[in-house]
PDB file of N, CA and C in Angstrom:
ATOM      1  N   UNK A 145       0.843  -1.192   0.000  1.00  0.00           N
ATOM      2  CA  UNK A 145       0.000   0.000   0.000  1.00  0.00           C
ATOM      3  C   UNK A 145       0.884   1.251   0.000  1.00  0.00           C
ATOM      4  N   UNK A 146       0.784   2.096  -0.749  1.00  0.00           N
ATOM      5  CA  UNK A 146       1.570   3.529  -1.169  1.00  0.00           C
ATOM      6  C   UNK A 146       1.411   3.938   0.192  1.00  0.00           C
ATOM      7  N   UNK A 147       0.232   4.563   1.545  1.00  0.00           N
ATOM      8  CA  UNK A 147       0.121   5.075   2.330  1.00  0.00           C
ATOM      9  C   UNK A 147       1.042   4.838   3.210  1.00  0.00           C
ATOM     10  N   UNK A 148       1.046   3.038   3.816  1.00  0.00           N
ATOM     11  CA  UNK A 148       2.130   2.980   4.447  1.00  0.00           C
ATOM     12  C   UNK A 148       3.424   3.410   4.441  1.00  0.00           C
ATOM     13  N   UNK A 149       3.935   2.957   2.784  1.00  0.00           N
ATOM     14  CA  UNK A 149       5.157   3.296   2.501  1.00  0.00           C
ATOM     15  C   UNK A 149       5.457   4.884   2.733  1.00  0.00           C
ATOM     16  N   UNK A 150       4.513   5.529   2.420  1.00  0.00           N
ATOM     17  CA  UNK A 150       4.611   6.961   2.794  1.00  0.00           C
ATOM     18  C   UNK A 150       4.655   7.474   4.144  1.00  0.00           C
ATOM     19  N   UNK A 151       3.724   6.558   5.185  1.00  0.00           N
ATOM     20  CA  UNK A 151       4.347   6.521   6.495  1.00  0.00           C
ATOM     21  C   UNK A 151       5.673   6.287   7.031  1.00  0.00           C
ATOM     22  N   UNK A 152       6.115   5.084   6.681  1.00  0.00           N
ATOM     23  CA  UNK A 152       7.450   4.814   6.964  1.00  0.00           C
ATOM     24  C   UNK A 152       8.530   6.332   6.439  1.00  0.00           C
ATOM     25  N   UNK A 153       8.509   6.648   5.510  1.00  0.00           N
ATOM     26  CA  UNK A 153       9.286   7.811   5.331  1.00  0.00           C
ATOM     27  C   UNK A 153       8.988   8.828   5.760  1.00  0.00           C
ATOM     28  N   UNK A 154       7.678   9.179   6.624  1.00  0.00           N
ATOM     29  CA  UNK A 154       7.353  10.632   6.914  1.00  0.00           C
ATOM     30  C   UNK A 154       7.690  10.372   8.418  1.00  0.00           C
ATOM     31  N   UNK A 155       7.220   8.905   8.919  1.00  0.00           N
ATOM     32  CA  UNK A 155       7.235   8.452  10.363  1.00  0.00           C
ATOM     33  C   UNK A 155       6.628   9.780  11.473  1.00  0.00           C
ATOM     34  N   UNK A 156       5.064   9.720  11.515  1.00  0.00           N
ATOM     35  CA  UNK A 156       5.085  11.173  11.899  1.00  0.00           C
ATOM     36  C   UNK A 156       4.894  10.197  13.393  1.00  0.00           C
ATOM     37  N   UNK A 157       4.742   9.408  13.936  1.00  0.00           N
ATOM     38  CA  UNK A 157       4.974   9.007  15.372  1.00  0.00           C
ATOM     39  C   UNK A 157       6.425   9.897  16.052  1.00  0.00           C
ATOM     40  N   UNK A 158       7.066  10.475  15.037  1.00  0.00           N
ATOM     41  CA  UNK A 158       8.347  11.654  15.438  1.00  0.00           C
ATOM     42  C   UNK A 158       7.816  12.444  16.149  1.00  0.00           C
ATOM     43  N   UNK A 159       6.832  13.361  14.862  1.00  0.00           N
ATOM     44  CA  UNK A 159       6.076  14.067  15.158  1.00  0.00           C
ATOM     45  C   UNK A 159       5.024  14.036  16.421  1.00  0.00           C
ATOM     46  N   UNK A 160       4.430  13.113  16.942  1.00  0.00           N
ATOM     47  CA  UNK A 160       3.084  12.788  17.795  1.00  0.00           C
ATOM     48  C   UNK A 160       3.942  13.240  18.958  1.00  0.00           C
ATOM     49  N   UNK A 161       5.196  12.586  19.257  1.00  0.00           N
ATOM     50  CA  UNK A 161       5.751  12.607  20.406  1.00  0.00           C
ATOM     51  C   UNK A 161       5.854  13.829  20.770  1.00  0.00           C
ATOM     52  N   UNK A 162       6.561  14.798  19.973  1.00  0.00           N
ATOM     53  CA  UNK A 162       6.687  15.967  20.463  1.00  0.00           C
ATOM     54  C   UNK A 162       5.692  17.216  20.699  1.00  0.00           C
ATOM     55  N   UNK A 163       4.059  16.745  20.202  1.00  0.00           N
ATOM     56  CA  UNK A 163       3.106  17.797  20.388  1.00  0.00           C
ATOM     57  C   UNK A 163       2.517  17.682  21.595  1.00  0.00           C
ATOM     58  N   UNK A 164       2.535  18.732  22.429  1.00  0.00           N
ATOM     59  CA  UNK A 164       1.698  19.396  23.534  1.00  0.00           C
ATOM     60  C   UNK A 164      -0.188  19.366  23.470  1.00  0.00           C
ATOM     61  N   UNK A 165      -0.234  19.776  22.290  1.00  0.00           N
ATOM     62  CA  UNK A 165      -1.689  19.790  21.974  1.00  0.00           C
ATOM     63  C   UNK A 165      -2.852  18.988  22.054  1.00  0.00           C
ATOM     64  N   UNK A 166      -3.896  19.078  22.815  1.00  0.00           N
ATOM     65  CA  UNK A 166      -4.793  18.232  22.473  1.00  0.00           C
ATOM     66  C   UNK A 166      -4.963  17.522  21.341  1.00  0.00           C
ATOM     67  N   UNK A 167      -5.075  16.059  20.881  1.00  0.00           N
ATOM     68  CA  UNK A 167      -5.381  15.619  19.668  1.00  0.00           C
ATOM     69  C   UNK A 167      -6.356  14.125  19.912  1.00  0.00           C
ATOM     70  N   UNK A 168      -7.530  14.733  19.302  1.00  0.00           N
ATOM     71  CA  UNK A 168      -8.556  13.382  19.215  1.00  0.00           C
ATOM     72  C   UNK A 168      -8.404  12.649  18.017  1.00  0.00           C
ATOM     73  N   UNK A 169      -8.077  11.121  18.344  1.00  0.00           N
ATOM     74  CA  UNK A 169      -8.345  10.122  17.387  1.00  0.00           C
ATOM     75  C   UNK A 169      -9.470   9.062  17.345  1.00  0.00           C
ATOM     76  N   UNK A 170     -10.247   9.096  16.321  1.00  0.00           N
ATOM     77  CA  UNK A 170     -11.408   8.939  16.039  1.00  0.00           C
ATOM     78  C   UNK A 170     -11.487   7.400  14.854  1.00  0.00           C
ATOM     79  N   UNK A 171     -11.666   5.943  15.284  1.00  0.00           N
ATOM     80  CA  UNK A 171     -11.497   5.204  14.277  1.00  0.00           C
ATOM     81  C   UNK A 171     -12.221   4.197  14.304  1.00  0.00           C
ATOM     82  N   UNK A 172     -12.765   4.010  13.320  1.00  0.00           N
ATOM     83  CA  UNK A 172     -13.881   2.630  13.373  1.00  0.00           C
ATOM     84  C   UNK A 172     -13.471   1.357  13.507  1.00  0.00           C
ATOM     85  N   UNK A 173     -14.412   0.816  14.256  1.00  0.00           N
ATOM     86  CA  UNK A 173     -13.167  -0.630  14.868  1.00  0.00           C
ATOM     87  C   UNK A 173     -13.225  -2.260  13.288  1.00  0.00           C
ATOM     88  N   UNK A 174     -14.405  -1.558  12.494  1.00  0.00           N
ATOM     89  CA  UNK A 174     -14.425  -2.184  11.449  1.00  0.00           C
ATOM     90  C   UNK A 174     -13.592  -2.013  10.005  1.00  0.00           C
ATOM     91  N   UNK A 175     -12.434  -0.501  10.294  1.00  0.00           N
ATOM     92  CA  UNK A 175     -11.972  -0.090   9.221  1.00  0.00           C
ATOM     93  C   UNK A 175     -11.164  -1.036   8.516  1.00  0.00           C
ATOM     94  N   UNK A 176     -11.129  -1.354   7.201  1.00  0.00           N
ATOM     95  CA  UNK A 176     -10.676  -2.202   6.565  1.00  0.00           C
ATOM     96  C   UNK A 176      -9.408  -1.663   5.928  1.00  0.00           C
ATOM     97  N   UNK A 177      -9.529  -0.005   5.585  1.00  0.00           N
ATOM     98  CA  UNK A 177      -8.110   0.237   4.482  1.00  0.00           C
ATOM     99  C   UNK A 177      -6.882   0.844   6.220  1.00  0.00           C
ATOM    100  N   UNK A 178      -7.679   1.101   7.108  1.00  0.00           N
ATOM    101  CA  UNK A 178      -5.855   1.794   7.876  1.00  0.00           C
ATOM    102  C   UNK A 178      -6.729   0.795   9.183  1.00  0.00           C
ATOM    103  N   UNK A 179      -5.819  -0.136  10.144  1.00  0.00           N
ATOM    104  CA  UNK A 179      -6.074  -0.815  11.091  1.00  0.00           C
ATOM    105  C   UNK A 179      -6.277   0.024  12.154  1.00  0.00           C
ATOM    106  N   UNK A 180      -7.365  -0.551  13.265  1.00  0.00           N
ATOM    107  CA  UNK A 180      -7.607   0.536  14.101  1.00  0.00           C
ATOM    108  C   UNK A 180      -6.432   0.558  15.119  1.00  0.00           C
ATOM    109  N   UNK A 181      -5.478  -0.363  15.186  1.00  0.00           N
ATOM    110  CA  UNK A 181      -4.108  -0.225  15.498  1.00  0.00           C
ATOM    111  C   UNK A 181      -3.219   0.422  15.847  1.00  0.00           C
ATOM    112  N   UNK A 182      -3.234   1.377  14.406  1.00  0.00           N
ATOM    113  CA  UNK A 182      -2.653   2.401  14.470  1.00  0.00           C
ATOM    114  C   UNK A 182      -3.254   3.391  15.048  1.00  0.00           C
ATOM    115  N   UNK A 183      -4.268   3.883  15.160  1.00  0.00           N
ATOM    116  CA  UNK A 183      -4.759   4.892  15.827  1.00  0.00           C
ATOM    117  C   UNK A 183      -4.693   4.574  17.401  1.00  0.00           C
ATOM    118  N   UNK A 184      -4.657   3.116  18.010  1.00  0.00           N
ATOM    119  CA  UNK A 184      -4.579   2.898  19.159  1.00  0.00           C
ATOM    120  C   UNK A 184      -2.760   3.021  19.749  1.00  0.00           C
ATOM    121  N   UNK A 185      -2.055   2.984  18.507  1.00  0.00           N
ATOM    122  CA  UNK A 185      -0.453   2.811  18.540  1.00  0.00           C
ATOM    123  C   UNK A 185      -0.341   4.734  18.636  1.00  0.00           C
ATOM    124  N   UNK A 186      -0.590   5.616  17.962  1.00  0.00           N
ATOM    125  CA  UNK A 186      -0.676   6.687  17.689  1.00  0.00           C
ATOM    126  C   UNK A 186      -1.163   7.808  19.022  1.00  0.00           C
ATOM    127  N   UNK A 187      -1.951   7.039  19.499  1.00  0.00           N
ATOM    128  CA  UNK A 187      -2.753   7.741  20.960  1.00  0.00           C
ATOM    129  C   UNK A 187      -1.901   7.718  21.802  1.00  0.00           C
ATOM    130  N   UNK A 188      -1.373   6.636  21.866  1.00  0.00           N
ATOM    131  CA  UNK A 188      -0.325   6.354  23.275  1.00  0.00           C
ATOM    132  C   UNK A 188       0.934   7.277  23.465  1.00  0.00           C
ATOM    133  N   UNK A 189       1.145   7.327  21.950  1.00  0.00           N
ATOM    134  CA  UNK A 189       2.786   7.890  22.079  1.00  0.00           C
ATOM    135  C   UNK A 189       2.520   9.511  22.288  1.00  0.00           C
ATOM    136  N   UNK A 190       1.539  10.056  22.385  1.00  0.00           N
ATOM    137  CA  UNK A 190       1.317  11.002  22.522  1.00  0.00           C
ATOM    138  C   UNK A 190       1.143  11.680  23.933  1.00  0.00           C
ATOM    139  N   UNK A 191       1.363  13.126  23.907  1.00  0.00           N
ATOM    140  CA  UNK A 191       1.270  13.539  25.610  1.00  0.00           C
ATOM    141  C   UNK A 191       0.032  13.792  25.697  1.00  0.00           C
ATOM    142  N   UNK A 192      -0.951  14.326  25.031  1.00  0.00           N
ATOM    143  CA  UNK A 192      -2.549  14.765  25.056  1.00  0.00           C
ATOM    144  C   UNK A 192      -3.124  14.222  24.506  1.00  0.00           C
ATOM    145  N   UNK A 193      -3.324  12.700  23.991  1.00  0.00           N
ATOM    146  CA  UNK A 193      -3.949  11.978  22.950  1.00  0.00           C
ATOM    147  C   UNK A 193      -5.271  11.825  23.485  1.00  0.00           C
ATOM    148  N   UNK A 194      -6.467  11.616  22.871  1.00  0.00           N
ATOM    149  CA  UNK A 194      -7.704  10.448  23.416  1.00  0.00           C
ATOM    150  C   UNK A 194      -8.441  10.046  22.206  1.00  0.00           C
ATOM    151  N   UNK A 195      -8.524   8.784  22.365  1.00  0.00           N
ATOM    152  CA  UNK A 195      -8.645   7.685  21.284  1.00  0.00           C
ATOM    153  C   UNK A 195     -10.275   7.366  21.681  1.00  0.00           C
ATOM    154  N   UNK A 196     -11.374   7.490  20.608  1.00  0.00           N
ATOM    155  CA  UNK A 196     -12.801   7.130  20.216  1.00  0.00           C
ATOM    156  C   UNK A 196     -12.244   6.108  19.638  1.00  0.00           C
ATOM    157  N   UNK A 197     -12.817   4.958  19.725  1.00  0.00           N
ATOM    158  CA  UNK A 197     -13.011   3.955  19.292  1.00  0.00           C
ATOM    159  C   UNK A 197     -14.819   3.776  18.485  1.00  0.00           C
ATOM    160  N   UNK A 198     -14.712   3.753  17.522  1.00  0.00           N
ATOM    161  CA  UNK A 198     -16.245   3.870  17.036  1.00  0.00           C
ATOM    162  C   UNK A 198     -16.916   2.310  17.100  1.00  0.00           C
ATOM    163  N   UNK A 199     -17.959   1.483  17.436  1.00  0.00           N
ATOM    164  CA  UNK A 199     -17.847   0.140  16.968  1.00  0.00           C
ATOM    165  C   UNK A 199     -18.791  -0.214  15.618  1.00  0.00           C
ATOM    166  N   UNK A 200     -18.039  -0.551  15.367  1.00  0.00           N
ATOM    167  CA  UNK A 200     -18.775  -1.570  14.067  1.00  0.00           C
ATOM    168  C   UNK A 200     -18.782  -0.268  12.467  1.00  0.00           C
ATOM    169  N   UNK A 201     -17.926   0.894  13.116  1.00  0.00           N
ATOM    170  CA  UNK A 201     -17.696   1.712  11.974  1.00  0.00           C
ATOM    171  C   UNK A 201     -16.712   1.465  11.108  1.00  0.00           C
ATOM    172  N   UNK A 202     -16.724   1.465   9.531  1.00  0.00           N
ATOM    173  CA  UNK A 202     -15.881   1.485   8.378  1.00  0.00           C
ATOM    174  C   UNK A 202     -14.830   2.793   8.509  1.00  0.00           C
ATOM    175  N   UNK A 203     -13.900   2.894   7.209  1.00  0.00           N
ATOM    176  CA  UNK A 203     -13.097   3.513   7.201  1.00  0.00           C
ATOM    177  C   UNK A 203     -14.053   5.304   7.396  1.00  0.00           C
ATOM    178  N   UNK A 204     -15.020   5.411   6.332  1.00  0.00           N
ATOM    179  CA  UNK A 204     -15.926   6.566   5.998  1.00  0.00           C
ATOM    180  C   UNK A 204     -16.716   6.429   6.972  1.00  0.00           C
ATOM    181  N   UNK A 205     -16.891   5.660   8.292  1.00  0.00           N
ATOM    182  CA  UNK A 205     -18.140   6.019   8.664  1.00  0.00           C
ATOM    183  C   UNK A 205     -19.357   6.745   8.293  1.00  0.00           C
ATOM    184  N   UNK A 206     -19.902   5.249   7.192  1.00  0.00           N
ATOM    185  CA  UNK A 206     -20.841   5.964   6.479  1.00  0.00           C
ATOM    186  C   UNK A 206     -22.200   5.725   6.786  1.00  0.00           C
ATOM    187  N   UNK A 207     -22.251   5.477   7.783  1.00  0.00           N
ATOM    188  CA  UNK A 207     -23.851   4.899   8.318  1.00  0.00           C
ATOM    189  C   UNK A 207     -24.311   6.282   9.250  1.00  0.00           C
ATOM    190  N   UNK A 208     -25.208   6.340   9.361  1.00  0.00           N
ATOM    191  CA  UNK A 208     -25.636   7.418   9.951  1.00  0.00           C
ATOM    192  C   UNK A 208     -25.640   7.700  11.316  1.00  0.00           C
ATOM    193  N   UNK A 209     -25.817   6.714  12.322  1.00  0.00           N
ATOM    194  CA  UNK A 209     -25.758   6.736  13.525  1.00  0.00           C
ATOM    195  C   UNK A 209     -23.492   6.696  13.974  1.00  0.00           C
ATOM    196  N   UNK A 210     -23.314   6.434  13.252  1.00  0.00           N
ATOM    197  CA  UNK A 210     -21.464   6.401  12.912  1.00  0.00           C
ATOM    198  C   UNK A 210     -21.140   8.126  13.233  1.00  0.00           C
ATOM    199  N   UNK A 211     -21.571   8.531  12.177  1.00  0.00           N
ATOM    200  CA  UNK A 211     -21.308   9.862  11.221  1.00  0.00           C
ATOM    201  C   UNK A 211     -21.798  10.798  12.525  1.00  0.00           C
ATOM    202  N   UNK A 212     -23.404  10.587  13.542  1.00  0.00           N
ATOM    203  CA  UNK A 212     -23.597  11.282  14.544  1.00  0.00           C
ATOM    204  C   UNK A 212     -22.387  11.166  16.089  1.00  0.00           C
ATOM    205  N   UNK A 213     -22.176  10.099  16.098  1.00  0.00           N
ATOM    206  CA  UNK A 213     -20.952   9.464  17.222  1.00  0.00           C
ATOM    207  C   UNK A 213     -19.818  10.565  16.488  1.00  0.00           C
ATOM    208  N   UNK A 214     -19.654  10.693  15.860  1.00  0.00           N
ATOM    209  CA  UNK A 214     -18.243  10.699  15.591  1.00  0.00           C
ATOM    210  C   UNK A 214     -18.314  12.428  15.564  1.00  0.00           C
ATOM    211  N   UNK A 215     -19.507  13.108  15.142  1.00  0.00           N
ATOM    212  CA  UNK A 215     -19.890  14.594  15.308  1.00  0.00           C
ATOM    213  C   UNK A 215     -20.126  15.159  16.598  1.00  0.00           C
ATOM    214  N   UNK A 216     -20.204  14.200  17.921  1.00  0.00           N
ATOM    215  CA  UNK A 216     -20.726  14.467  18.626  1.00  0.00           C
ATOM    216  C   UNK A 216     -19.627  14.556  19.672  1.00  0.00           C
ATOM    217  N   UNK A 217     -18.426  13.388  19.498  1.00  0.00           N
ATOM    218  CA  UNK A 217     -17.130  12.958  19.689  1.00  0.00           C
ATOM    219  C   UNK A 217     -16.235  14.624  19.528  1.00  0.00           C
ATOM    220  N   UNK A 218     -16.660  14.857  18.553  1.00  0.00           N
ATOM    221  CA  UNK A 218     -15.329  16.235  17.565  1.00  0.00           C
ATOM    222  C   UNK A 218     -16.034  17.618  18.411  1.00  0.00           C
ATOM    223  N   UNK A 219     -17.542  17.350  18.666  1.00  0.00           N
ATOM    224  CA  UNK A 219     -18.102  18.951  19.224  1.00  0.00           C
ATOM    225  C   UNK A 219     -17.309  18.998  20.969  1.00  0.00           C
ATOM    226  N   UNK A 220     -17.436  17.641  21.735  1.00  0.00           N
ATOM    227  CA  UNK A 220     -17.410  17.817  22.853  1.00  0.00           C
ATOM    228  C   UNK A 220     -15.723  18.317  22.936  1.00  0.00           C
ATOM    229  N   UNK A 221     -14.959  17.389  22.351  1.00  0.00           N
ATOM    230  CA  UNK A 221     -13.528  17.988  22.761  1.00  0.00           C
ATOM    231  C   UNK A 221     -13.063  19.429  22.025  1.00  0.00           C
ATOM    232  N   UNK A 222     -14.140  19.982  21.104  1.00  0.00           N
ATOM    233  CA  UNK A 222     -13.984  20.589  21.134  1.00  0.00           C
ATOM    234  C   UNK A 222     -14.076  22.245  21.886  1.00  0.00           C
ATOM    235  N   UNK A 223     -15.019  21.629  22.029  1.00  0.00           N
ATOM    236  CA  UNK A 223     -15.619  22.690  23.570  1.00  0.00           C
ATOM    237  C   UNK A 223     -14.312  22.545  24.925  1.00  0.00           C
ATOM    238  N   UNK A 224     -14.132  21.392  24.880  1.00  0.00           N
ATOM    239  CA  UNK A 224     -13.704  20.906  26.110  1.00  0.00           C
ATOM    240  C   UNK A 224     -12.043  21.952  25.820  1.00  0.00           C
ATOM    241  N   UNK A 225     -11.324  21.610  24.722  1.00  0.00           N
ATOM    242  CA  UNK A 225      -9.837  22.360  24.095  1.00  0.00           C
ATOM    243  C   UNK A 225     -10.013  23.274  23.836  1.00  0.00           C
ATOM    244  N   UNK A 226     -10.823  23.919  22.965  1.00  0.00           N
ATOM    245  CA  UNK A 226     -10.555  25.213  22.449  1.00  0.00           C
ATOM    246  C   UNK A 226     -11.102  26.509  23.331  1.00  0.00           C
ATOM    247  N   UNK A 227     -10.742  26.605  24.209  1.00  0.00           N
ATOM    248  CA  UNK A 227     -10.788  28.128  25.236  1.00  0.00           C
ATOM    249  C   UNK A 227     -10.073  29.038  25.150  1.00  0.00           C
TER     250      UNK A 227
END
C-alpha cells in the first residue's frame, strides 16, 4: 500500500511525540483500508492523545448513527480544548 510506505518515510509518530496539543483520534473498529491499530499505537505515544473507538464503523463512517458518534465525539472535545 503507497500510504504505508509513505508513512514509513514521513514516520510522523516523530512528530506525535513531540506535540503538547490536544489531539482526538477517532477510528472505526471495522476499518478495513488503515487498522484501528494504528490509531490505538498513535494515541499512546502522545502527551494529550484520546482515542474514540467507534464500533462496528468502516473507514468513511458511512452509516448514519457512525457519522452522529463521531460529530458528537469532535463537538465535545472541542468545547472541552478550544478556550
Amino acid at each position: 500500500m503507497p500510504l504505508y510506505k509513505e508513512l514509513e518515510t514521513l514516520k510522523p509518530w516523530t512528530i506525535l511525540r513531540k506535540l503538547k496539543i490536544p489531539i482526538l483520534f477517532i477510528h472505526g473498529t471495522r476499518d478495513i483500508v488503515i487498522p484501528s491499530t494504528d490509531s490505538i499505537k498513535y494515541s499512546k505515544i502522545t502527551k494529550n492523545g484520546k482515542l474514540i473507538l467507534i464500533k462496528g464503523a468502516g473507514h468513511g463512517f458511512d452509516k448514519e448513527q457512525h457519522l452522529k458518534l463521531v460529530a458528537s465525539h469532535i463537538s465535545k472535545f472541542l468545547k472541552k480544548n478550544m478556550r
